[in-house]
Structures are given as C-alpha cells and as structure tokens.
CSV table of C-alpha atoms and ligand atoms in Angstrom, one decimal:
chain,number,residue,atom,x,y,z
A,23,MET,CA,75.2,31.3,10.4
A,24,LYS,CA,74.2,35.0,10.6
A,25,LEU,CA,70.6,35.8,9.9
A,26,ALA,CA,71.7,37.8,6.9
A,27,ASN,CA,73.3,34.7,5.4
A,28,ILE,CA,70.2,32.6,6.1
A,29,LEU,CA,68.0,35.2,4.4
A,30,LYS,CA,70.4,35.4,1.4
A,31,SER,CA,70.3,31.6,1.1
A,32,ILE,CA,66.5,31.6,1.1
A,33,ALA,CA,66.4,34.4,-1.5
A,34,ILE,CA,68.8,32.5,-3.8
A,35,ALA,CA,66.8,29.2,-3.4
A,36,THR,CA,63.5,31.0,-4.1
A,37,ALA,CA,65.0,32.7,-7.2
A,38,LEU,CA,66.2,29.4,-8.5
A,39,ALA,CA,62.9,27.7,-7.8
A,40,LEU,CA,61.0,30.5,-9.6
A,41,PHE,CA,63.5,30.3,-12.5
A,42,ALA,CA,63.0,26.5,-12.7
A,43,GLY,CA,59.3,27.0,-12.5
A,44,ALA,CA,59.3,29.5,-15.2
A,45,ALA,CA,61.5,27.3,-17.4
A,46,SER,CA,59.3,24.3,-16.8
A,47,ALA,CA,56.2,26.5,-17.5
A,48,GLN,CA,57.5,26.8,-21.1
A,49,LYS,CA,58.0,23.1,-21.8
A,50,VAL,CA,55.4,20.5,-22.9
A,51,GLU,CA,55.9,16.8,-23.0
A,52,VAL,CA,53.3,15.5,-25.5
A,53,LEU,CA,52.2,11.8,-25.8
A,54,HIS,CA,50.7,11.1,-29.2
A,55,TRP,CA,50.6,8.4,-31.9
A,56,TRP,CA,51.3,10.6,-35.0
A,57,THR,CA,54.3,8.7,-36.3
A,58,SER,CA,53.6,8.2,-40.0
A,59,GLY,CA,55.1,10.6,-42.6
A,60,GLY,CA,51.9,12.6,-43.1
A,61,GLU,CA,51.2,12.7,-39.3
A,62,ALA,CA,54.7,13.8,-38.5
A,63,ALA,CA,54.5,16.6,-41.1
A,64,ALA,CA,51.3,17.9,-39.5
A,65,LEU,CA,52.8,17.6,-36.0
A,66,SER,CA,55.8,19.7,-36.9
A,67,VAL,CA,53.4,22.5,-37.7
A,68,LEU,CA,52.4,22.4,-34.0
A,69,LYS,CA,55.9,22.0,-32.7
A,70,LYS,CA,57.1,25.0,-34.7
A,71,ASP,CA,54.1,27.1,-33.6
A,72,LEU,CA,54.8,26.4,-30.0
A,73,GLU,CA,58.6,26.9,-30.3
A,74,GLY,CA,57.8,30.3,-31.9
A,75,LYS,CA,55.9,31.1,-28.6
A,76,GLY,CA,58.8,30.0,-26.4
A,77,VAL,CA,57.3,26.6,-25.5
A,78,SER,CA,59.7,23.8,-26.0
A,79,TRP,CA,58.4,20.4,-27.1
A,80,ALA,CA,59.4,17.1,-25.5
A,81,ASP,CA,58.2,14.4,-27.8
A,82,MET,CA,56.6,11.2,-26.5
A,83,PRO,CA,55.5,9.3,-29.7
A,84,VAL,CA,53.9,5.9,-29.2
A,85,ALA,CA,53.4,4.3,-32.6
A,86,GLY,CA,50.3,2.3,-33.4
A,87,GLY,CA,47.4,3.5,-35.6
A,88,GLY,CA,44.2,4.4,-33.8
A,89,GLY,CA,46.0,5.1,-30.5
A,90,GLU,CA,45.5,1.8,-28.6
A,91,ALA,CA,49.2,1.5,-27.7
A,92,ALA,CA,49.4,5.2,-26.8
A,93,MET,CA,46.5,4.8,-24.4
A,94,THR,CA,48.2,1.8,-22.8
A,95,ALA,CA,51.4,3.9,-22.4
A,96,LEU,CA,49.4,6.7,-20.9
A,97,ARG,CA,47.8,4.5,-18.3
A,98,ALA,CA,51.3,3.3,-17.2
A,99,ARG,CA,52.6,6.9,-16.9
A,100,VAL,CA,49.6,8.1,-14.9
A,101,THR,CA,49.7,5.1,-12.7
A,102,ALA,CA,53.4,5.9,-12.0
A,103,GLY,CA,52.3,9.4,-11.0
A,104,ASN,CA,54.1,10.9,-14.0
A,105,ALA,CA,51.4,12.1,-16.4
A,106,PRO,CA,52.6,13.9,-19.6
A,107,THR,CA,51.9,17.6,-20.0
A,108,ALA,CA,49.5,16.9,-22.9
A,109,VAL,CA,48.1,13.8,-24.6
A,110,GLN,CA,46.4,13.2,-28.0
A,111,MET,CA,43.1,11.6,-27.1
A,112,LEU,CA,39.8,10.5,-28.7
A,113,GLY,CA,36.2,10.8,-27.7
A,114,PHE,CA,35.1,8.5,-25.0
A,115,ASP,CA,38.7,8.0,-23.7
A,116,ILE,CA,38.6,11.7,-22.8
A,117,LYS,CA,35.3,11.3,-21.0
A,118,ASP,CA,36.7,8.3,-19.1
A,119,TRP,CA,39.8,10.2,-17.9
A,120,ALA,CA,37.7,13.3,-17.1
A,121,ALA,CA,35.5,11.1,-14.8
A,122,GLN,CA,38.7,10.2,-12.9
A,123,GLY,CA,39.1,13.9,-12.0
A,124,VAL,CA,42.7,14.0,-13.2
A,125,LEU,CA,42.5,16.5,-16.1
A,126,GLY,CA,43.4,20.1,-16.0
A,127,ASN,CA,40.9,22.9,-16.5
A,128,LEU,CA,41.2,25.0,-19.7
A,129,ASN,CA,38.4,27.4,-18.9
A,130,THR,CA,40.6,30.5,-18.7
A,131,VAL,CA,41.7,30.1,-22.3
A,132,ALA,CA,38.4,28.7,-23.5
A,133,ASN,CA,36.3,31.6,-22.1
A,134,LYS,CA,38.9,34.2,-23.0
A,135,GLU,CA,38.9,33.0,-26.6
A,136,GLY,CA,35.2,32.1,-27.0
A,137,TRP,CA,35.5,28.4,-27.8
A,138,ASP,CA,31.9,27.7,-26.9
A,139,ALA,CA,30.8,29.8,-29.9
A,140,VAL,CA,33.0,28.1,-32.6
A,141,ILE,CA,33.3,24.4,-31.6
A,142,PRO,CA,30.4,22.2,-32.7
A,143,LYS,CA,28.3,20.7,-29.9
A,144,ALA,CA,29.2,17.2,-31.2
A,145,LEU,CA,32.8,17.9,-30.3
A,146,GLN,CA,32.0,19.8,-27.1
A,147,PHE,CA,30.3,16.6,-25.9
A,148,PHE,CA,33.8,15.2,-25.6
A,149,SER,CA,35.8,18.4,-24.8
A,150,LYS,CA,33.9,19.4,-21.7
A,151,HIS,CA,33.3,17.7,-18.4
A,152,GLU,CA,30.7,19.1,-16.0
A,153,GLY,CA,30.7,22.3,-18.0
A,154,ASN,CA,34.5,22.7,-17.8
A,155,TRP,CA,36.8,22.6,-20.9
A,156,ILE,CA,39.2,19.7,-20.3
A,157,ALA,CA,40.4,19.2,-23.9
A,158,ALA,CA,41.4,21.3,-26.9
A,159,PRO,CA,40.1,19.9,-30.2
A,160,VAL,CA,42.6,20.4,-33.0
A,161,ASN,CA,40.6,18.8,-35.9
A,162,VAL,CA,37.8,16.7,-37.2
A,163,HIS,CA,38.7,13.6,-39.1
A,164,SER,CA,36.1,11.4,-40.8
A,165,THR,CA,36.3,7.7,-41.5
A,166,ASN,CA,33.8,7.0,-44.3
A,167,TRP,CA,36.2,7.7,-47.2
A,168,VAL,CA,37.7,5.7,-50.0
A,169,TRP,CA,41.1,6.8,-51.5
A,170,ILE,CA,41.5,5.7,-55.2
A,171,ASN,CA,44.6,5.7,-57.3
A,172,LYS,CA,43.6,7.9,-60.3
A,173,LYS,CA,45.4,5.7,-62.9
A,174,ALA,CA,43.9,2.6,-61.5
A,175,LEU,CA,40.5,4.3,-61.5
A,176,ASP,CA,40.8,5.3,-65.2
A,177,ALA,CA,42.0,1.8,-66.2
A,178,ALA,CA,38.9,0.4,-64.5
A,179,GLY,CA,36.4,2.6,-66.4
A,180,GLY,CA,37.1,6.0,-64.9
A,181,LYS,CA,33.8,6.5,-63.0
A,182,ALA,CA,34.1,6.7,-59.2
A,183,PRO,CA,31.7,4.1,-57.6
A,184,ALA,CA,28.6,5.6,-55.9
A,185,THR,CA,26.9,2.4,-54.9
A,186,TRP,CA,27.9,-1.0,-53.3
A,187,ASP,CA,27.4,-2.8,-56.6
A,188,GLU,CA,29.5,-0.2,-58.5
A,189,LEU,CA,32.2,-0.5,-55.8
A,190,LEU,CA,32.3,-4.3,-56.3
A,191,ALA,CA,32.4,-3.8,-60.1
A,192,MET,CA,35.4,-1.4,-59.7
A,193,LEU,CA,37.2,-3.8,-57.4
A,194,ASP,CA,36.6,-6.7,-59.9
A,195,ALA,CA,37.9,-4.5,-62.7
A,196,MET,CA,41.1,-3.6,-60.8
A,197,LYS,CA,41.6,-7.3,-60.0
A,198,ALA,CA,41.3,-8.1,-63.7
A,199,ASN,CA,43.8,-5.3,-64.4
A,200,GLY,CA,46.3,-7.2,-62.3
A,201,ILE,CA,46.6,-4.9,-59.3
A,202,ILE,CA,45.6,-5.5,-55.7
A,203,PRO,CA,42.1,-4.1,-55.6
A,204,LEU,CA,42.0,-3.1,-51.9
A,205,GLY,CA,45.1,-1.9,-50.1
A,206,HIS,CA,44.5,-2.8,-46.5
A,207,GLY,CA,46.3,-3.3,-43.2
A,208,GLY,CA,45.2,-6.3,-41.2
A,209,GLN,CA,44.8,-4.7,-37.7
A,210,ALA,CA,41.6,-4.7,-35.7
A,211,TRP,CA,41.2,-0.9,-35.7
A,212,GLN,CA,41.6,-0.9,-39.5
A,213,GLU,CA,38.9,-3.5,-40.0
A,214,ALA,CA,36.7,-1.6,-37.6
A,215,THR,CA,37.3,1.6,-39.6
A,216,ILE,CA,36.0,-0.2,-42.7
A,217,PHE,CA,33.1,-1.7,-40.6
A,218,ASP,CA,32.1,1.9,-39.6
A,219,ALA,CA,31.5,2.7,-43.3
A,220,VAL,CA,29.9,-0.6,-44.2
A,221,VAL,CA,27.4,-0.3,-41.4
A,222,LEU,CA,26.7,3.4,-42.2
A,223,SER,CA,26.2,2.5,-45.9
A,224,LEU,CA,23.3,0.3,-44.8
A,225,GLY,CA,21.5,3.4,-43.4
A,226,HIS,CA,22.5,6.0,-41.0
A,227,ASP,CA,19.5,5.1,-38.7
A,228,PHE,CA,21.0,1.6,-38.7
A,229,TYR,CA,24.5,2.9,-37.8
A,230,LYS,CA,23.1,5.0,-34.9
A,231,ALA,CA,20.8,2.2,-33.6
A,232,SER,CA,23.6,-0.5,-33.8
A,233,MET,CA,26.9,1.3,-33.2
A,234,MET,CA,25.8,4.0,-30.8
A,235,ASP,CA,22.5,2.9,-29.2
A,236,LEU,CA,23.6,-0.8,-29.1
A,237,ASN,CA,19.9,-1.6,-29.9
A,238,PRO,CA,19.6,-5.4,-29.6
A,239,GLU,CA,17.1,-5.6,-32.5
A,240,ALA,CA,19.5,-3.6,-34.8
A,241,LEU,CA,22.5,-5.7,-33.6
A,242,LYS,CA,20.7,-9.0,-34.5
A,243,SER,CA,19.0,-7.7,-37.6
A,244,GLY,CA,19.3,-9.0,-41.1
A,245,LYS,CA,21.2,-5.7,-41.9
A,246,MET,CA,23.9,-6.6,-39.5
A,247,LYS,CA,24.3,-10.0,-41.2
A,248,GLU,CA,24.5,-8.1,-44.5
A,249,ALA,CA,27.2,-5.9,-43.0
A,250,PHE,CA,29.3,-8.9,-42.1
A,251,ASP,CA,28.6,-10.4,-45.6
A,252,ARG,CA,29.9,-7.2,-47.1
A,253,MET,CA,33.0,-7.3,-44.9
A,254,ALA,CA,33.6,-10.9,-46.1
A,255,LYS,CA,33.3,-9.8,-49.7
A,256,LEU,CA,35.8,-7.0,-49.1
A,257,ARG,CA,38.2,-9.5,-47.6
A,258,SER,CA,38.3,-11.2,-51.0
A,259,TYR,CA,40.0,-8.1,-52.5
A,260,VAL,CA,43.0,-7.7,-50.2
A,261,ASP,CA,46.4,-9.2,-50.8
A,262,ASP,CA,47.8,-12.3,-49.0
A,263,ASN,CA,50.3,-10.2,-47.0
A,264,PHE,CA,47.7,-7.8,-45.5
A,265,SER,CA,47.9,-9.2,-41.9
A,266,GLY,CA,49.5,-6.8,-39.5
A,267,ARG,CA,50.3,-4.1,-42.1
A,268,ASP,CA,50.3,-0.6,-40.8
A,269,TRP,CA,47.7,1.7,-42.3
A,270,ASN,CA,50.2,4.1,-43.9
A,271,LEU,CA,51.9,1.2,-45.8
A,272,ALA,CA,48.5,0.4,-47.2
A,273,SER,CA,48.2,4.1,-48.2
A,274,ALA,CA,51.7,3.7,-49.9
A,275,MET,CA,50.4,0.8,-52.0
A,276,VAL,CA,47.7,3.0,-53.4
A,277,ILE,CA,50.1,6.0,-53.8
A,278,GLU,CA,52.4,3.7,-55.8
A,279,GLY,CA,49.6,2.1,-57.8
A,280,LYS,CA,50.2,-1.3,-56.4
A,281,ALA,CA,46.7,-1.3,-55.0
A,282,GLY,CA,43.6,0.4,-56.4
A,283,MET,CA,42.0,1.9,-53.3
A,284,GLN,CA,42.1,2.1,-49.5
A,285,MET,CA,39.1,2.5,-47.3
A,286,MET,CA,40.4,4.7,-44.5
A,287,GLY,CA,39.9,7.9,-42.5
A,288,ASP,CA,41.2,11.1,-44.1
A,289,TRP,CA,44.5,10.9,-42.3
A,290,ALA,CA,45.3,8.8,-45.3
A,291,LYS,CA,45.2,12.0,-47.4
A,292,GLY,CA,48.2,13.2,-45.3
A,293,GLU,CA,50.2,10.4,-46.8
A,294,PHE,CA,49.2,11.2,-50.4
A,295,LEU,CA,50.1,14.9,-49.8
A,296,LYS,CA,53.4,14.0,-48.2
A,297,ALA,CA,54.2,11.9,-51.3
A,298,GLY,CA,53.6,15.1,-53.4
A,299,GLN,CA,50.3,13.8,-54.9
A,300,LYS,CA,47.3,16.0,-55.7
A,301,PRO,CA,43.6,15.2,-55.5
A,302,GLY,CA,41.9,14.8,-58.8
A,303,MET,CA,45.3,14.3,-60.6
A,304,ASP,CA,47.0,11.4,-58.7
A,305,PHE,CA,44.2,10.2,-56.5
A,306,VAL,CA,40.5,10.6,-56.0
A,307,CYS,CA,38.6,10.9,-52.6
A,308,ILE,CA,35.1,9.7,-52.4
A,309,ARG,CA,32.7,9.0,-49.6
A,310,PHE,CA,32.3,5.2,-49.0
A,311,PRO,CA,29.5,4.3,-51.5
A,312,GLY,CA,26.1,4.5,-49.8
A,313,THR,CA,27.3,6.9,-47.1
A,314,GLN,CA,27.1,10.0,-49.1
A,315,GLY,CA,25.4,12.8,-47.1
A,316,SER,CA,26.5,11.2,-43.8
A,317,VAL,CA,29.8,11.5,-41.8
A,318,THR,CA,31.3,9.3,-39.1
A,319,PHE,CA,33.8,11.6,-37.4
A,320,ASN,CA,36.6,11.5,-34.9
A,321,SER,CA,38.3,14.5,-33.4
A,322,ASP,CA,41.9,14.5,-32.2
A,323,GLN,CA,41.9,16.5,-28.9
A,324,PHE,CA,44.8,17.5,-26.7
A,325,VAL,CA,44.0,16.7,-23.1
A,326,MET,CA,46.0,18.3,-20.3
A,327,PHE,CA,46.6,16.4,-17.1
A,328,ASP,CA,46.4,18.2,-13.8
A,329,ILE,CA,50.1,18.2,-13.1
A,330,LYS,CA,52.0,20.2,-10.4
A,331,GLU,CA,54.0,22.4,-12.8
A,332,GLY,CA,53.5,23.2,-16.5
A,333,GLY,CA,50.1,24.7,-16.2
A,334,ASP,CA,51.2,27.9,-18.1
A,335,ALA,CA,52.6,25.8,-20.9
A,336,GLN,CA,49.4,23.7,-21.1
A,337,LEU,CA,47.3,26.8,-21.5
A,338,ALA,CA,49.8,28.2,-24.1
A,339,MET,CA,49.5,24.9,-26.0
A,340,ALA,CA,45.7,24.9,-25.8
A,341,ALA,CA,45.7,28.4,-27.1
A,342,SER,CA,48.0,27.5,-30.0
A,343,VAL,CA,45.9,24.4,-30.9
A,344,MET,CA,42.8,26.5,-31.0
A,345,ASP,CA,44.2,29.4,-33.0
A,346,PRO,CA,42.3,29.7,-36.3
A,347,LYS,CA,45.4,30.2,-38.4
A,348,PHE,CA,47.0,27.2,-36.8
A,349,GLN,CA,43.8,25.1,-37.3
A,350,SER,CA,44.1,25.9,-41.0
A,351,ALA,CA,47.8,25.3,-41.4
A,352,PHE,CA,47.7,22.0,-39.4
A,353,ASN,CA,44.6,20.5,-41.0
A,354,VAL,CA,45.7,21.3,-44.5
A,355,VAL,CA,48.6,18.9,-43.9
A,356,LYS,CA,46.9,16.4,-41.6
A,357,GLY,CA,44.0,15.5,-44.0
A,358,SER,CA,41.4,16.5,-41.4
A,359,VAL,CA,39.3,19.6,-41.3
A,360,PRO,CA,39.4,22.3,-38.6
A,361,ALA,CA,37.5,21.8,-35.3
A,362,ARG,CA,36.5,25.4,-35.4
A,363,THR,CA,33.6,26.4,-37.6
A,364,ASP,CA,35.1,29.9,-38.3
A,365,VAL,CA,38.1,28.8,-40.4
A,366,ALA,CA,37.8,29.4,-44.1
A,367,ASP,CA,38.5,26.5,-46.6
A,368,THR,CA,40.7,28.8,-48.7
A,369,ASP,CA,43.9,26.8,-48.2
A,370,PHE,CA,42.4,23.4,-48.4
A,371,ASP,CA,42.5,21.2,-51.5
A,372,ASP,CA,39.3,19.8,-53.1
A,373,CYS,CA,39.2,16.8,-50.7
A,374,GLY,CA,39.6,19.1,-47.7
A,375,LYS,CA,36.9,21.5,-49.1
A,376,LYS,CA,34.6,18.5,-49.6
A,377,GLY,CA,35.4,17.3,-46.1
A,378,MET,CA,34.4,20.7,-44.6
A,379,ALA,CA,31.3,20.9,-46.7
A,380,ASP,CA,30.2,17.3,-45.8
A,381,LEU,CA,30.7,18.0,-42.1
A,382,ALA,CA,28.6,21.1,-42.2
A,383,GLU,CA,25.9,19.4,-44.2
A,384,ALA,CA,25.8,16.3,-42.0
A,385,GLY,CA,25.7,18.4,-38.9
A,386,LYS,CA,22.8,20.4,-40.3
A,387,ASN,CA,20.9,17.3,-41.5
A,388,GLY,CA,21.3,15.2,-38.4
A,389,SER,CA,23.5,12.7,-40.2
A,390,LEU,CA,26.8,13.4,-38.3
A,391,PHE,CA,27.8,10.4,-36.1
A,392,GLY,CA,30.7,9.6,-33.9
A,393,SER,CA,33.0,6.9,-35.4
A,394,MET,CA,32.8,3.6,-33.5
A,395,ALA,CA,36.2,2.6,-34.7
A,396,HIS,CA,37.8,5.8,-33.4
A,397,GLY,CA,36.2,6.0,-30.0
A,398,HIS,CA,33.4,8.5,-30.7
A,399,ALA,CA,30.4,6.1,-30.6
A,400,VAL,CA,30.8,4.0,-27.5
A,401,PRO,CA,33.3,3.7,-24.5
A,402,ALA,CA,36.6,1.8,-25.1
A,403,ALA,CA,35.5,-1.5,-23.5
A,404,ILE,CA,32.5,-1.8,-25.9
A,405,LYS,CA,34.6,-0.5,-28.9
A,406,ASN,CA,37.2,-3.2,-28.2
A,407,ALA,CA,34.5,-5.9,-28.0
A,408,ILE,CA,33.3,-4.8,-31.4
A,409,TYR,CA,36.9,-4.8,-32.7
A,410,ASP,CA,37.4,-8.4,-31.6
A,411,VAL,CA,34.4,-9.7,-33.4
A,412,VAL,CA,34.9,-7.7,-36.6
A,413,THR,CA,38.5,-8.7,-37.0
A,414,ALA,CA,37.8,-12.3,-36.1
A,415,HIS,CA,35.2,-12.5,-38.8
A,416,PHE,CA,37.4,-10.7,-41.3
A,417,ASN,CA,40.1,-13.3,-40.6
A,418,GLY,CA,37.6,-16.1,-41.2
A,419,GLU,CA,37.1,-17.3,-37.6
A,420,TYR,CA,33.3,-16.7,-37.8
A,421,ASP,CA,30.8,-16.9,-40.7
A,422,SER,CA,28.5,-13.9,-40.9
A,423,ALA,CA,25.6,-15.5,-39.0
A,424,THR,CA,27.9,-16.5,-36.1
A,425,ALA,CA,29.5,-13.0,-36.1
A,426,VAL,CA,26.1,-11.4,-35.6
A,427,ASP,CA,25.5,-13.6,-32.5
A,428,GLU,CA,29.1,-13.1,-31.3
A,429,LEU,CA,28.8,-9.3,-31.7
A,430,ALA,CA,25.6,-9.0,-29.6
A,431,ASN,CA,27.1,-11.4,-26.9
A,432,ALA,CA,30.4,-9.5,-26.8
A,433,ILE,CA,28.7,-6.1,-26.4
A,434,ASP,CA,26.5,-7.4,-23.7
A,435,ALA,CA,29.5,-8.8,-21.9
A,436,ALA,CA,31.4,-5.5,-22.2
A,437,LYS,CA,28.6,-3.3,-20.8
B,185,GAL,C1,43.1,8.1,-35.6
B,185,GAL,C2,43.5,9.6,-35.3
B,185,GAL,C3,44.2,10.1,-36.5
B,185,GAL,C4,45.3,9.2,-37.0
B,185,GAL,C5,44.8,7.8,-37.1
B,185,GAL,C6,45.8,6.8,-37.6
B,185,GAL,O1,42.5,7.6,-34.4
B,185,GAL,O2,42.4,10.4,-35.0
B,185,GAL,O3,44.8,11.4,-36.2
B,185,GAL,O4,46.4,9.2,-36.0
B,185,GAL,O5,44.2,7.4,-35.9
B,185,GAL,O6,46.7,6.5,-36.5
C-alpha cells in the first residue's frame, strides 16, 4: 500500500475517533433513584437543561427510596469497570467513593464558577476530597417534616401540632375521625427517617451525641429508650398494610385524604405538587413537633466517576447542576431547597420558603445536622446497623429496652 494511502487511512481513522470522542463528550449516562412522579418531574428539568446544551441523557434509574438499591447497582457497575458518567449520591457514600480514588475532578468548573463562595461548608464537607471538588450538590433536602392533609387537619381541630403531646392528640383525633392517622411505608429507610426526627425532637444535642458522635452514654441513655418508646407509639397509628409500601404511595394516601399525615423528607412535597396540590390549601407542612429551629439535612449530589471519555459532558453536567437558575427551577419541583446560598426564594411556595429560611437559621444557630437516615451523619455500615435495629423494633421484634442495647451493640459491631 502506497505511503499516501496509509497516511489517508490514518487521517480517516483519526477523524472518526475524534468525531466519536466529540459525540461521546456530549452524552451522560446517569445512575439515580428518582423514579416517583415528583422526582421524575424534577429530573426532567435537568434532562431538558442538558439537552438544551447539546448533552444527551442516557437514563439509568434504579428504583428504591433512599438509594440503597442504586448504590448496590453502582458497585456492580464499577466492579465491572463500567462506571456511569454521573451518579446521584448522598453524604458519606461520596466520601467512601472519593477515598477509593475513582472520582473525577470538577475543580475547573468549580473554580471558574466560584462554588466555594456559595455552597455551605456543611455540604462542602461531602462535595470535596483533599481540597478537590468531586461532587456537584443540586439541592438540600431535610427530613424533619410532617405533611398533613388540610381537610383531615381541620376535621381534627385545625391547629397544627407543635409538641409531642399535641401530635399524639392530633393522631388520636384522626383515628376517631375514621382515617388512617399516619401514612407510612414499612421500609427500613423510612422508619429511620422518622427516627431521625424523633431523636432530634428529644434535643439537638442528643441527636448530635447519639447519631453523629455515637457517644455510648447518649446511645444507652433514658432519652434513647424514650425515642424507641415514641417509635412504638407511632407504630400504633399506621395501617395494617404498611409493610413494604413505597414512600410515594404513603404520600398518595395523605394526598387523597385516606391518611392524615406522613412523616417524611421534603421530597414528599414533590408528590403533592405533582398531584396539583397547594400548601396551605390542600396540605400543611410543619417541622416534626419538638424539632422546630433545627434541621436534619441530606443533599443530593452528582458524582462524576473518572472515566476515559465523557469528561467534557461531566463538566457540562456539573455546570448545569450548579447554575443558579437551574437550582431554582429544579428545587421548586423537587421539594428541596437550592444547594447554593445565592438563589432567591421568589419562585418557591410557602413550604419551600420555610425550608430555605429554616436551613439558613439552623446553619447560623449551630442546629443544622446531617440526616442519619440519608447518609449524612455516619458512614453506610453504621447507618445500616441503625436501620436494622430501628426497623426491627418498629416491627415488634424488640421492646424499647432491648432496642437500646441492640443499637449500641450493632453500632459497635459496625465500627
Ligand atoms: C433521599 C433523596 C431524595 C429522594 C428520597 C426518596 O435519599 O435524597 O432525593 O430520592 O431519598 O427516594
């Protein structure tokens, strides 16, 4: 073959490779667990935003609230040497993957766009590894909320409960009115989400000492026994078919008035909005009684794995996720609040405005804590140990005193 032909073949092959590279640079495969109606509505805001920038979206949804199944699927993909372009991830899971040295570096976008100045330090603790940005936080959810059907609230006296005793009185009144007082899905992560709020309602110092510092005295205290007693009391207000129910189906029970309230993170609000309901008219959002002034948060972050091609698309996606306009448009639908502190609350409803104000106040007052249930208080192994004891107790396998002992033992074993 003449030299000219060889050179021509090399030129064609190079052009094709560059074209392929360019094409793959504008495509992201995203692993996430946003599969409910409200979550999918929020996700479509991101998909459209990226497609408008020429980045096509390959969807890799893995259903399962709280993301356990998604993280299992991720481990399989990475083990097979085929990491997705980007992954929805929470808190300590991000730190664990970062420590493996397999995440991409987002500093070029982060430094160019000044993320350090607008992302709260509480989030940066999870978004950065050894000073490098390795994740882009799209929101801040919080878990210590109660979502109350307005008609059911009015039929039960009309005053939103501000204390534990008022909460029980409201639940009793709803039971007497013939509806399911507490709409709940019997899954470990959902019981743990309620446990977050119950522990926090017994004092934010107690929450920090027990759920974050794993202080043995706090874990074995009378307060922890009270927390389990309160969980047992709440168990008496759920329906007989709660076991295994997905969280968004419990939200639907409150939306339809079959249940009076749901104790859940503010992703639940996305379901109410998707159903065309309005805060103050169709439902009421309150902080779990006793937790007013404090917030247990979890931030959804997109982590980019260090893959051979696709780096440009990863940076384009990180830039999109962190764009202030996008952060408003996405979070208005998702039920969360922006990760950035420079986004106005103009487009948010009253619950969103309250969420943003509560987050700022808790951050200022030192009463902002990572949610244990959603991976922002302790690493996954310890979180899962807590899950197991809380859900076993909720399902009657342990009485409260035994649960206290089992919790301390399980945490010690998981360390
Ligand atoms: C949380 C996540 C939310 C929502 C929720 C229910 O962990 O941060 O975005 O997906 O789980 O699955």
